[in-house]
């Protein structure tokens, strides 16, 4: 072809029928490919600048169809997370070859058509400019500003215009009027291709009907084990989902662990009393906000500043002891969320802020909420990675979403008997949500015949009494985690009020401390019952 | 590559734009491939091996990688059989019409073909022969990018703005206009 085009007088219009047929087939296939590409882009971004910005920078899926969203309620909207450099590169790399090559070949066909040289050159330049913008704009949108979404749309417009010329002109040259039937056939083929592309785009992308693959893995993290299950149409997707979930949990741990000196929470604590601010990333700030909100909602039954008291009781080092009253009183004086100072960035969409603790010895401890947040992020990562369902279990706090491995409805999760680790009190069946349990058996010591558990009442500085276990089923892990601790402290009577007022979608199961005897039905109180189905064993 | 009727330095402006564009995008594509490997698991033999063989046993790994399954590696080979061959054909076609010495063009063309084949089969070689194949796989990828860069430089000498457009060539046996 390269050689043919150099012969004087050679043109597509006068080419042999075999060459015309070959070129027509190629151009039609190219048109089909380009159409599919644009439909793909439309599904992802809704063909809007806002949708495009959300796709790369984070937000909510622009096209409801892309996330199986209920348009009325937005329920099921797919959260989009800021793309990583590798994710962007995974599309940049093939685009540099494929799109450029397509323009290159179509450009050769245009060269064989009757058209002014300057218009041909302009078409080549427009096409290449479109490709250049197409590969550069995701980086610009992600790292320079959402406004570059408009540049991306302009680039796509340039590409579309160039493609139109590159496809229509050769077809027109070969099958111009006078050969009406052939022209009609070519146009019909184009329309058929576009129709197939649109039909393909509307097809079920979830792989429904195909057997689902389940992949399980476990890793040590946050002082416990993360056990995760991903359900997907293929094992590669499931494994990718698991890797993404693991990365999120490890990231949350690196930000919020009090055992890692470099974590943001540790740095806030180390700077307590110095007046220095510590910059917080969006995730840490989000958890701090949630912790402060639950502190206020529960009347301090949940308190992320209770760490020094937990330390005084020896629970951090698993060496329980009853501290002197004077120690408890002095530590109570430096706890309380009202003392936590938080400043947010002026541009709230940045999600950043900073925090400081004004008194030396104060400390933040997200031990009763960070695991739930980590599970939320883990499931979101699985979902973004394309899994159809998933489960993540961090030391008994379980979050689930989507299709379970057996393809049924809901994930069964056991509620253990606080006095018999081998027995279950019952099961909770959850379609999407989180099940968190706080129990007096996790960390405790017995002193003078009294059982002291690690769940402290922040208002008194003493371990909460009267409850052996609280299980909370909530729509998300962050709330379930915080509530399971708060409701353990409050007990069922006040806990019901908190549930009704602040967590109407949550369910709570209290098990009263039975003392030395086994748990009996009368020890169990269930309230809420809006998330999941609770089936007790008796 | 002998007796070619078309040489790059005779191309009119339109073709030069086409060829310069495809060279630029291909080079960017090869470069992006190297950065992609760097971000995936590291631009090193161990990184290439980890990408296919996984690193679940490495507690210090920054990013968890699972061992690829056979069909995933075959997918990669299949994609590379197109992604490596098409640019190779274009580059060789352009080289054939460059004015560089014949030995240089043949040498570069041979390198591109050989490295493209090696790069295509590299995923399967690593998976089924072990981590020792990480080094040759990396060498093939880096070498292919380097050969493409050299080919682009050779072609650019002919189609760059410093070279004026030459006359259109004749079909064999055609009378001059």
PDB file of N, CA and C in Angstrom, chain A residues 2-10 85-86 89-94 96-98 100-101 103-104 107-108 111-112 117 121 124-125 128-129 131-132 135 139 215 217 219 234-236 239-240 242-243 246, chain B residues 4-6 11 13-15 17-19 21-22 25-26 28-30 32-33 35-36 39-40 56 59 61-64 66-69 71-72 83 86-87 90 94 97 168-172 174-177:
ATOM      1  N   UNK A   2       1.931   1.190   0.846  1.00  0.00           N
ATOM      2  CA  UNK A   2       2.849   2.327   0.904  1.00  0.00           C
ATOM      3  C   UNK A   2       3.452   2.608  -0.465  1.00  0.00           C
ATOM      4  N   UNK A   3       3.745   1.503  -1.174  1.00  0.00           N
ATOM      5  CA  UNK A   3       4.351   1.671  -2.481  1.00  0.00           C
ATOM      6  C   UNK A   3       3.312   2.102  -3.530  1.00  0.00           C
ATOM      7  N   UNK A   4       2.128   1.521  -3.454  1.00  0.00           N
ATOM      8  CA  UNK A   4       1.086   1.854  -4.423  1.00  0.00           C
ATOM      9  C   UNK A   4       0.760   3.341  -4.408  1.00  0.00           C
ATOM     10  N   UNK A   5       0.763   3.886  -3.172  1.00  0.00           N
ATOM     11  CA  UNK A   5       0.302   5.269  -3.080  1.00  0.00           C
ATOM     12  C   UNK A   5       1.278   6.236  -3.735  1.00  0.00           C
ATOM     13  N   UNK A   6       2.496   5.764  -3.952  1.00  0.00           N
ATOM     14  CA  UNK A   6       3.468   6.673  -4.554  1.00  0.00           C
ATOM     15  C   UNK A   6       3.358   6.708  -6.073  1.00  0.00           C
ATOM     16  N   UNK A   7       2.625   5.771  -6.639  1.00  0.00           N
ATOM     17  CA  UNK A   7       2.489   5.771  -8.099  1.00  0.00           C
ATOM     18  C   UNK A   7       1.575   6.900  -8.537  1.00  0.00           C
ATOM     19  N   UNK A   8       2.064   7.622  -9.464  1.00  0.00           N
ATOM     20  CA  UNK A   8       1.247   8.718  -9.968  1.00  0.00           C
ATOM     21  C   UNK A   8      -0.056   8.168 -10.553  1.00  0.00           C
ATOM     22  N   UNK A   9      -1.110   8.788 -10.167  1.00  0.00           N
ATOM     23  CA  UNK A   9      -2.393   8.394 -10.734  1.00  0.00           C
ATOM     24  C   UNK A   9      -3.114   7.314  -9.970  1.00  0.00           C
ATOM     25  N   UNK A  10      -2.432   6.676  -9.028  1.00  0.00           N
ATOM     26  CA  UNK A  10      -3.144   5.644  -8.275  1.00  0.00           C
ATOM     27  C   UNK A  10      -4.041   6.306  -7.251  1.00  0.00           C
ATOM     28  N   UNK A  85      -1.252   6.033  39.413  1.00  0.00           N
ATOM     29  CA  UNK A  85      -0.460   6.180  38.176  1.00  0.00           C
ATOM     30  C   UNK A  85      -0.471   4.906  37.344  1.00  0.00           C
ATOM     31  N   UNK A  86      -0.407   3.759  38.009  1.00  0.00           N
ATOM     32  CA  UNK A  86      -0.370   2.505  37.254  1.00  0.00           C
ATOM     33  C   UNK A  86      -1.690   2.257  36.534  1.00  0.00           C
ATOM     34  N   UNK A  89      -1.674   4.459  33.574  1.00  0.00           N
ATOM     35  CA  UNK A  89      -0.687   3.962  32.606  1.00  0.00           C
ATOM     36  C   UNK A  89      -1.200   2.716  31.877  1.00  0.00           C
ATOM     37  N   UNK A  90      -2.008   1.925  32.557  1.00  0.00           N
ATOM     38  CA  UNK A  90      -2.549   0.725  31.920  1.00  0.00           C
ATOM     39  C   UNK A  90      -3.425   1.066  30.718  1.00  0.00           C
ATOM     40  N   UNK A  91      -3.970   2.279  30.685  1.00  0.00           N
ATOM     41  CA  UNK A  91      -4.715   2.677  29.488  1.00  0.00           C
ATOM     42  C   UNK A  91      -3.854   3.521  28.562  1.00  0.00           C
ATOM     43  N   UNK A  92      -2.938   4.295  29.136  1.00  0.00           N
ATOM     44  CA  UNK A  92      -2.067   5.135  28.300  1.00  0.00           C
ATOM     45  C   UNK A  92      -1.209   4.284  27.365  1.00  0.00           C
ATOM     46  N   UNK A  93      -0.652   3.229  27.911  1.00  0.00           N
ATOM     47  CA  UNK A  93       0.306   2.410  27.146  1.00  0.00           C
ATOM     48  C   UNK A  93      -0.307   1.839  25.868  1.00  0.00           C
ATOM     49  N   UNK A  94      -1.441   1.107  25.943  1.00  0.00           N
ATOM     50  CA  UNK A  94      -1.998   0.582  24.685  1.00  0.00           C
ATOM     51  C   UNK A  94      -2.546   1.672  23.778  1.00  0.00           C
ATOM     52  N   UNK A  96      -1.311   4.558  23.182  1.00  0.00           N
ATOM     53  CA  UNK A  96      -0.222   5.150  22.396  1.00  0.00           C
ATOM     54  C   UNK A  96       0.049   4.330  21.135  1.00  0.00           C
ATOM     55  N   UNK A  97      -0.074   3.033  21.246  1.00  0.00           N
ATOM     56  CA  UNK A  97       0.163   2.177  20.081  1.00  0.00           C
ATOM     57  C   UNK A  97      -1.079   2.064  19.195  1.00  0.00           C
ATOM     58  N   UNK A  98      -2.186   1.699  19.820  1.00  0.00           N
ATOM     59  CA  UNK A  98      -3.371   1.344  19.036  1.00  0.00           C
ATOM     60  C   UNK A  98      -3.961   2.525  18.287  1.00  0.00           C
ATOM     61  N   UNK A 100      -2.658   5.500  17.674  1.00  0.00           N
ATOM     62  CA  UNK A 100      -1.738   6.087  16.698  1.00  0.00           C
ATOM     63  C   UNK A 100      -1.658   5.212  15.446  1.00  0.00           C
ATOM     64  N   UNK A 101      -1.630   3.910  15.643  1.00  0.00           N
ATOM     65  CA  UNK A 101      -1.526   3.011  14.490  1.00  0.00           C
ATOM     66  C   UNK A 101      -2.781   3.086  13.623  1.00  0.00           C
ATOM     67  N   UNK A 103      -4.778   5.675  13.269  1.00  0.00           N
ATOM     68  CA  UNK A 103      -4.699   6.915  12.493  1.00  0.00           C
ATOM     69  C   UNK A 103      -3.689   6.773  11.351  1.00  0.00           C
ATOM     70  N   UNK A 104      -2.614   6.089  11.648  1.00  0.00           N
ATOM     71  CA  UNK A 104      -1.552   5.910  10.662  1.00  0.00           C
ATOM     72  C   UNK A 104      -2.071   5.165   9.433  1.00  0.00           C
ATOM     73  N   UNK A 107      -4.791   7.131   7.733  1.00  0.00           N
ATOM     74  CA  UNK A 107      -4.162   8.268   7.062  1.00  0.00           C
ATOM     75  C   UNK A 107      -3.621   7.879   5.693  1.00  0.00           C
ATOM     76  N   UNK A 108      -3.069   6.670   5.593  1.00  0.00           N
ATOM     77  CA  UNK A 108      -2.588   6.188   4.302  1.00  0.00           C
ATOM     78  C   UNK A 108      -3.729   6.044   3.304  1.00  0.00           C
ATOM     79  N   UNK A 111      -4.665   9.337   2.067  1.00  0.00           N
ATOM     80  CA  UNK A 111      -3.671   9.829   1.112  1.00  0.00           C
ATOM     81  C   UNK A 111      -3.984   9.374  -0.309  1.00  0.00           C
ATOM     82  N   UNK A 112      -4.729   8.295  -0.440  1.00  0.00           N
ATOM     83  CA  UNK A 112      -5.064   7.764  -1.764  1.00  0.00           C
ATOM     84  C   UNK A 112      -6.376   8.321  -2.297  1.00  0.00           C
ATOM     85  N   UNK A 117      -4.113  18.635  -0.411  1.00  0.00           N
ATOM     86  CA  UNK A 117      -3.039  18.154   0.467  1.00  0.00           C
ATOM     87  C   UNK A 117      -3.102  18.810   1.837  1.00  0.00           C
ATOM     88  N   UNK A 121      -3.249  16.998   5.477  1.00  0.00           N
ATOM     89  CA  UNK A 121      -2.301  17.255   6.566  1.00  0.00           C
ATOM     90  C   UNK A 121      -3.032  17.719   7.818  1.00  0.00           C
ATOM     91  N   UNK A 124      -4.526  14.753   9.522  1.00  0.00           N
ATOM     92  CA  UNK A 124      -3.523  13.975  10.274  1.00  0.00           C
ATOM     93  C   UNK A 124      -3.189  14.678  11.583  1.00  0.00           C
ATOM     94  N   UNK A 125      -2.956  15.986  11.477  1.00  0.00           N
ATOM     95  CA  UNK A 125      -2.571  16.726  12.682  1.00  0.00           C
ATOM     96  C   UNK A 125      -3.682  16.693  13.725  1.00  0.00           C
ATOM     97  N   UNK A 128      -3.764  13.161  15.322  1.00  0.00           N
ATOM     98  CA  UNK A 128      -2.659  12.943  16.250  1.00  0.00           C
ATOM     99  C   UNK A 128      -2.800  13.832  17.485  1.00  0.00           C
ATOM    100  N   UNK A 129      -3.260  15.066  17.258  1.00  0.00           N
ATOM    101  CA  UNK A 129      -3.473  15.950  18.414  1.00  0.00           C
ATOM    102  C   UNK A 129      -4.519  15.336  19.339  1.00  0.00           C
ATOM    103  N   UNK A 131      -5.187  12.167  19.701  1.00  0.00           N
ATOM    104  CA  UNK A 131      -4.570  11.037  20.413  1.00  0.00           C
ATOM    105  C   UNK A 131      -3.681  11.550  21.546  1.00  0.00           C
ATOM    106  N   UNK A 132      -2.902  12.596  21.233  1.00  0.00           N
ATOM    107  CA  UNK A 132      -2.005  13.143  22.260  1.00  0.00           C
ATOM    108  C   UNK A 132      -2.807  13.651  23.457  1.00  0.00           C
ATOM    109  N   UNK A 135      -4.256  10.695  25.527  1.00  0.00           N
ATOM    110  CA  UNK A 135      -3.341   9.987  26.432  1.00  0.00           C
ATOM    111  C   UNK A 135      -2.813  10.906  27.537  1.00  0.00           C
ATOM    112  N   UNK A 139      -3.819  12.115  32.905  1.00  0.00           N
ATOM    113  CA  UNK A 139      -2.786  12.558  33.850  1.00  0.00           C
ATOM    114  C   UNK A 139      -3.065  13.983  34.308  1.00  0.00           C
ATOM    115  N   UNK A 215     -12.158 -16.615  45.643  1.00  0.00           N
ATOM    116  CA  UNK A 215     -10.755 -16.682  46.054  1.00  0.00           C
ATOM    117  C   UNK A 215     -10.653 -16.166  47.486  1.00  0.00           C
ATOM    118  N   UNK A 217      -8.012 -15.345  50.886  1.00  0.00           N
ATOM    119  CA  UNK A 217      -6.653 -15.129  51.367  1.00  0.00           C
ATOM    120  C   UNK A 217      -6.714 -14.585  52.794  1.00  0.00           C
ATOM    121  N   UNK A 219      -4.082 -12.429  55.796  1.00  0.00           N
ATOM    122  CA  UNK A 219      -2.808 -11.780  56.102  1.00  0.00           C
ATOM    123  C   UNK A 219      -2.857 -11.223  57.518  1.00  0.00           C
ATOM    124  N   UNK A 234     -14.136 -14.088  37.219  1.00  0.00           N
ATOM    125  CA  UNK A 234     -12.932 -14.872  36.923  1.00  0.00           C
ATOM    126  C   UNK A 234     -11.941 -14.699  38.052  1.00  0.00           C
ATOM    127  N   UNK A 235     -11.009 -15.618  38.129  1.00  0.00           N
ATOM    128  CA  UNK A 235     -10.090 -15.627  39.263  1.00  0.00           C
ATOM    129  C   UNK A 235      -9.144 -14.434  39.230  1.00  0.00           C
ATOM    130  N   UNK A 236      -8.806 -13.957  38.038  1.00  0.00           N
ATOM    131  CA  UNK A 236      -7.898 -12.812  37.966  1.00  0.00           C
ATOM    132  C   UNK A 236      -8.542 -11.588  38.615  1.00  0.00           C
ATOM    133  N   UNK A 239      -8.659 -12.072  42.379  1.00  0.00           N
ATOM    134  CA  UNK A 239      -7.368 -11.874  43.021  1.00  0.00           C
ATOM    135  C   UNK A 239      -6.984 -10.398  43.027  1.00  0.00           C
ATOM    136  N   UNK A 240      -7.302  -9.728  41.934  1.00  0.00           N
ATOM    137  CA  UNK A 240      -7.021  -8.294  41.882  1.00  0.00           C
ATOM    138  C   UNK A 240      -7.821  -7.573  42.966  1.00  0.00           C
ATOM    139  N   UNK A 242      -8.818  -8.852  45.803  1.00  0.00           N
ATOM    140  CA  UNK A 242      -8.215  -9.151  47.101  1.00  0.00           C
ATOM    141  C   UNK A 242      -6.959  -8.309  47.327  1.00  0.00           C
ATOM    142  N   UNK A 243      -6.153  -8.186  46.302  1.00  0.00           N
ATOM    143  CA  UNK A 243      -4.937  -7.374  46.443  1.00  0.00           C
ATOM    144  C   UNK A 243      -5.292  -5.926  46.751  1.00  0.00           C
ATOM    145  N   UNK A 246      -6.517  -5.734  50.378  1.00  0.00           N
ATOM    146  CA  UNK A 246      -5.374  -5.829  51.300  1.00  0.00           C
ATOM    147  C   UNK A 246      -4.614  -4.507  51.347  1.00  0.00           C
TER     148      UNK A 246
ATOM    149  N   UNK B   4      14.191  -0.181  -3.466  1.00  0.00           N
ATOM    150  CA  UNK B   4      12.942   0.456  -3.067  1.00  0.00           C
ATOM    151  C   UNK B   4      12.686   1.682  -3.935  1.00  0.00           C
ATOM    152  N   UNK B   5      11.445   1.841  -4.346  1.00  0.00           N
ATOM    153  CA  UNK B   5      11.093   2.979  -5.192  1.00  0.00           C
ATOM    154  C   UNK B   5      10.852   4.236  -4.379  1.00  0.00           C
ATOM    155  N   UNK B   6      10.582   4.064  -3.100  1.00  0.00           N
ATOM    156  CA  UNK B   6      10.245   5.211  -2.267  1.00  0.00           C
ATOM    157  C   UNK B   6      11.291   5.369  -1.179  1.00  0.00           C
ATOM    158  N   UNK B  11       9.434  12.185   0.658  1.00  0.00           N
ATOM    159  CA  UNK B  11       8.006  12.239   1.002  1.00  0.00           C
ATOM    160  C   UNK B  11       7.480  13.668   1.023  1.00  0.00           C
ATOM    161  N   UNK B  13       4.806  16.606   2.512  1.00  0.00           N
ATOM    162  CA  UNK B  13       4.568  17.001   3.904  1.00  0.00           C
ATOM    163  C   UNK B  13       3.558  16.107   4.615  1.00  0.00           C
ATOM    164  N   UNK B  14       2.479  15.763   3.923  1.00  0.00           N
ATOM    165  CA  UNK B  14       1.424  14.973   4.557  1.00  0.00           C
ATOM    166  C   UNK B  14       1.949  13.654   5.107  1.00  0.00           C
ATOM    167  N   UNK B  15       2.733  12.979   4.290  1.00  0.00           N
ATOM    168  CA  UNK B  15       3.289  11.699   4.736  1.00  0.00           C
ATOM    169  C   UNK B  15       4.283  11.884   5.872  1.00  0.00           C
ATOM    170  N   UNK B  17       4.171  14.104   8.153  1.00  0.00           N
ATOM    171  CA  UNK B  17       3.395  14.284   9.387  1.00  0.00           C
ATOM    172  C   UNK B  17       2.928  12.923   9.899  1.00  0.00           C
ATOM    173  N   UNK B  18       2.422  12.108   8.971  1.00  0.00           N
ATOM    174  CA  UNK B  18       1.954  10.772   9.359  1.00  0.00           C
ATOM    175  C   UNK B  18       3.075   9.955   9.989  1.00  0.00           C
ATOM    176  N   UNK B  19       4.236   9.967   9.347  1.00  0.00           N
ATOM    177  CA  UNK B  19       5.326   9.109   9.818  1.00  0.00           C
ATOM    178  C   UNK B  19       5.951   9.651  11.093  1.00  0.00           C
ATOM    179  N   UNK B  21       4.452  11.397  13.294  1.00  0.00           N
ATOM    180  CA  UNK B  21       3.474  11.155  14.366  1.00  0.00           C
ATOM    181  C   UNK B  21       3.544   9.727  14.872  1.00  0.00           C
ATOM    182  N   UNK B  22       3.566   8.777  13.945  1.00  0.00           N
ATOM    183  CA  UNK B  22       3.552   7.376  14.383  1.00  0.00           C
ATOM    184  C   UNK B  22       4.852   7.040  15.123  1.00  0.00           C
ATOM    185  N   UNK B  25       4.541   8.553  18.669  1.00  0.00           N
ATOM    186  CA  UNK B  25       3.621   7.807  19.542  1.00  0.00           C
ATOM    187  C   UNK B  25       4.185   6.432  19.898  1.00  0.00           C
ATOM    188  N   UNK B  26       4.830   5.800  18.956  1.00  0.00           N
ATOM    189  CA  UNK B  26       5.423   4.495  19.269  1.00  0.00           C
ATOM    190  C   UNK B  26       6.515   4.624  20.337  1.00  0.00           C
ATOM    191  N   UNK B  28       6.787   6.958  22.557  1.00  0.00           N
ATOM    192  CA  UNK B  28       6.117   7.228  23.841  1.00  0.00           C
ATOM    193  C   UNK B  28       5.516   5.941  24.395  1.00  0.00           C
ATOM    194  N   UNK B  29       4.988   5.110  23.498  1.00  0.00           N
ATOM    195  CA  UNK B  29       4.389   3.842  23.930  1.00  0.00           C
ATOM    196  C   UNK B  29       5.422   2.906  24.537  1.00  0.00           C
ATOM    197  N   UNK B  30       6.586   2.813  23.892  1.00  0.00           N
ATOM    198  CA  UNK B  30       7.643   1.956  24.460  1.00  0.00           C
ATOM    199  C   UNK B  30       8.097   2.504  25.809  1.00  0.00           C
ATOM    200  N   UNK B  32       6.302   4.311  27.850  1.00  0.00           N
ATOM    201  CA  UNK B  32       5.229   4.062  28.818  1.00  0.00           C
ATOM    202  C   UNK B  32       5.265   2.616  29.305  1.00  0.00           C
ATOM    203  N   UNK B  33       5.636   1.711  28.411  1.00  0.00           N
ATOM    204  CA  UNK B  33       5.728   0.306  28.809  1.00  0.00           C
ATOM    205  C   UNK B  33       6.784   0.094  29.886  1.00  0.00           C
ATOM    206  N   UNK B  35       7.852   2.437  32.028  1.00  0.00           N
ATOM    207  CA  UNK B  35       7.341   3.039  33.275  1.00  0.00           C
ATOM    208  C   UNK B  35       6.290   2.124  33.906  1.00  0.00           C
ATOM    209  N   UNK B  36       5.462   1.532  33.057  1.00  0.00           N
ATOM    210  CA  UNK B  36       4.417   0.621  33.544  1.00  0.00           C
ATOM    211  C   UNK B  36       5.055  -0.539  34.318  1.00  0.00           C
ATOM    212  N   UNK B  39       6.294   0.655  37.674  1.00  0.00           N
ATOM    213  CA  UNK B  39       5.246   0.847  38.675  1.00  0.00           C
ATOM    214  C   UNK B  39       4.615  -0.477  39.101  1.00  0.00           C
ATOM    215  N   UNK B  40       4.573  -1.442  38.190  1.00  0.00           N
ATOM    216  CA  UNK B  40       3.939  -2.723  38.533  1.00  0.00           C
ATOM    217  C   UNK B  40       4.732  -3.463  39.601  1.00  0.00           C
ATOM    218  N   UNK B  56       3.694 -13.424  46.928  1.00  0.00           N
ATOM    219  CA  UNK B  56       2.953 -13.653  48.172  1.00  0.00           C
ATOM    220  C   UNK B  56       3.861 -14.068  49.314  1.00  0.00           C
ATOM    221  N   UNK B  59       7.363 -10.897  52.522  1.00  0.00           N
ATOM    222  CA  UNK B  59       6.655 -10.066  53.498  1.00  0.00           C
ATOM    223  C   UNK B  59       6.958  -8.584  53.338  1.00  0.00           C
ATOM    224  N   UNK B  61       7.178  -7.003  50.425  1.00  0.00           N
ATOM    225  CA  UNK B  61       6.700  -6.476  49.144  1.00  0.00           C
ATOM    226  C   UNK B  61       5.745  -5.311  49.374  1.00  0.00           C
ATOM    227  N   UNK B  62       5.970  -4.244  48.615  1.00  0.00           N
ATOM    228  CA  UNK B  62       5.105  -3.071  48.766  1.00  0.00           C
ATOM    229  C   UNK B  62       3.713  -3.350  48.226  1.00  0.00           C
ATOM    230  N   UNK B  63       3.663  -4.123  47.167  1.00  0.00           N
ATOM    231  CA  UNK B  63       2.378  -4.396  46.536  1.00  0.00           C
ATOM    232  C   UNK B  63       2.233  -5.900  46.358  1.00  0.00           C
ATOM    233  N   UNK B  64       1.101  -6.411  46.786  1.00  0.00           N
ATOM    234  CA  UNK B  64       0.877  -7.848  46.685  1.00  0.00           C
ATOM    235  C   UNK B  64       0.624  -8.244  45.233  1.00  0.00           C
ATOM    236  N   UNK B  66      -0.174 -11.727  42.863  1.00  0.00           N
ATOM    237  CA  UNK B  66      -0.468 -13.154  42.822  1.00  0.00           C
ATOM    238  C   UNK B  66       0.224 -13.773  41.620  1.00  0.00           C
ATOM    239  N   UNK B  67       0.507 -15.057  41.716  1.00  0.00           N
ATOM    240  CA  UNK B  67       1.067 -15.761  40.565  1.00  0.00           C
ATOM    241  C   UNK B  67       0.021 -15.787  39.461  1.00  0.00           C
ATOM    242  N   UNK B  68       0.442 -15.460  38.259  1.00  0.00           N
ATOM    243  CA  UNK B  68      -0.484 -15.458  37.135  1.00  0.00           C
ATOM    244  C   UNK B  68      -0.852 -16.900  36.769  1.00  0.00           C
ATOM    245  N   UNK B  69      -2.082 -17.049  36.345  1.00  0.00           N
ATOM    246  CA  UNK B  69      -2.502 -18.368  35.875  1.00  0.00           C
ATOM    247  C   UNK B  69      -2.097 -18.543  34.410  1.00  0.00           C
ATOM    248  N   UNK B  71      -3.721 -19.192  31.737  1.00  0.00           N
ATOM    249  CA  UNK B  71      -4.508 -18.507  30.695  1.00  0.00           C
ATOM    250  C   UNK B  71      -4.241 -17.011  30.704  1.00  0.00           C
ATOM    251  N   UNK B  72      -3.882 -16.462  31.871  1.00  0.00           N
ATOM    252  CA  UNK B  72      -3.559 -15.032  31.922  1.00  0.00           C
ATOM    253  C   UNK B  72      -2.264 -14.759  31.168  1.00  0.00           C
ATOM    254  N   UNK B  83       0.626  -6.493  19.661  1.00  0.00           N
ATOM    255  CA  UNK B  83       1.159  -5.193  20.092  1.00  0.00           C
ATOM    256  C   UNK B  83       2.643  -5.050  19.765  1.00  0.00           C
ATOM    257  N   UNK B  86       2.941  -5.338  15.260  1.00  0.00           N
ATOM    258  CA  UNK B  86       2.488  -4.223  14.415  1.00  0.00           C
ATOM    259  C   UNK B  86       3.477  -3.064  14.425  1.00  0.00           C
ATOM    260  N   UNK B  87       3.893  -2.587  15.599  1.00  0.00           N
ATOM    261  CA  UNK B  87       4.903  -1.516  15.568  1.00  0.00           C
ATOM    262  C   UNK B  87       6.187  -1.975  14.894  1.00  0.00           C
ATOM    263  N   UNK B  90       5.753  -1.661  11.142  1.00  0.00           N
ATOM    264  CA  UNK B  90       5.780  -0.262  10.712  1.00  0.00           C
ATOM    265  C   UNK B  90       7.204   0.281  10.751  1.00  0.00           C
ATOM    266  N   UNK B  94       9.456   1.523   7.555  1.00  0.00           N
ATOM    267  CA  UNK B  94      10.046   2.857   7.444  1.00  0.00           C
ATOM    268  C   UNK B  94      11.568   2.759   7.285  1.00  0.00           C
ATOM    269  N   UNK B  97      12.906   2.217   3.868  1.00  0.00           N
ATOM    270  CA  UNK B  97      12.899   3.363   2.960  1.00  0.00           C
ATOM    271  C   UNK B  97      13.750   4.527   3.459  1.00  0.00           C
ATOM    272  N   UNK B 168       8.030  12.796  -6.783  1.00  0.00           N
ATOM    273  CA  UNK B 168       7.320  11.533  -6.662  1.00  0.00           C
ATOM    274  C   UNK B 168       7.977  10.496  -7.569  1.00  0.00           C
ATOM    275  N   UNK B 169       8.050   9.271  -7.144  1.00  0.00           N
ATOM    276  CA  UNK B 169       8.758   8.267  -7.938  1.00  0.00           C
ATOM    277  C   UNK B 169       7.819   7.677  -8.985  1.00  0.00           C
ATOM    278  N   UNK B 170       8.438   6.998  -9.932  1.00  0.00           N
ATOM    279  CA  UNK B 170       7.663   6.405 -11.020  1.00  0.00           C
ATOM    280  C   UNK B 170       7.426   4.932 -10.785  1.00  0.00           C
ATOM    281  N   UNK B 171       6.311   4.482 -11.377  1.00  0.00           N
ATOM    282  CA  UNK B 171       6.071   3.042 -11.385  1.00  0.00           C
ATOM    283  C   UNK B 171       7.125   2.398 -12.282  1.00  0.00           C
ATOM    284  N   UNK B 172       7.571   1.181 -11.985  1.00  0.00           N
ATOM    285  CA  UNK B 172       8.568   0.543 -12.852  1.00  0.00           C
ATOM    286  C   UNK B 172       8.088   0.523 -14.298  1.00  0.00           C
ATOM    287  N   UNK B 174       7.332   3.055 -16.060  1.00  0.00           N
ATOM    288  CA  UNK B 174       6.522   4.222 -16.398  1.00  0.00           C
ATOM    289  C   UNK B 174       7.409   5.303 -17.005  1.00  0.00           C
ATOM    290  N   UNK B 175       6.865   5.997 -17.957  1.00  0.00           N
ATOM    291  CA  UNK B 175       7.622   7.068 -18.595  1.00  0.00           C
ATOM    292  C   UNK B 175       7.637   8.295 -17.703  1.00  0.00           C
ATOM    293  N   UNK B 176       8.735   9.045 -17.715  1.00  0.00           N
ATOM    294  CA  UNK B 176       8.739  10.281 -16.917  1.00  0.00           C
ATOM    295  C   UNK B 176       7.713  11.268 -17.442  1.00  0.00           C
ATOM    296  N   UNK B 177       7.149  12.067 -16.508  1.00  0.00           N
ATOM    297  CA  UNK B 177       6.119  13.038 -16.899  1.00  0.00           C
ATOM    298  C   UNK B 177       6.763  14.180 -17.670  1.00  0.00           C
TER     299      UNK B 177
END
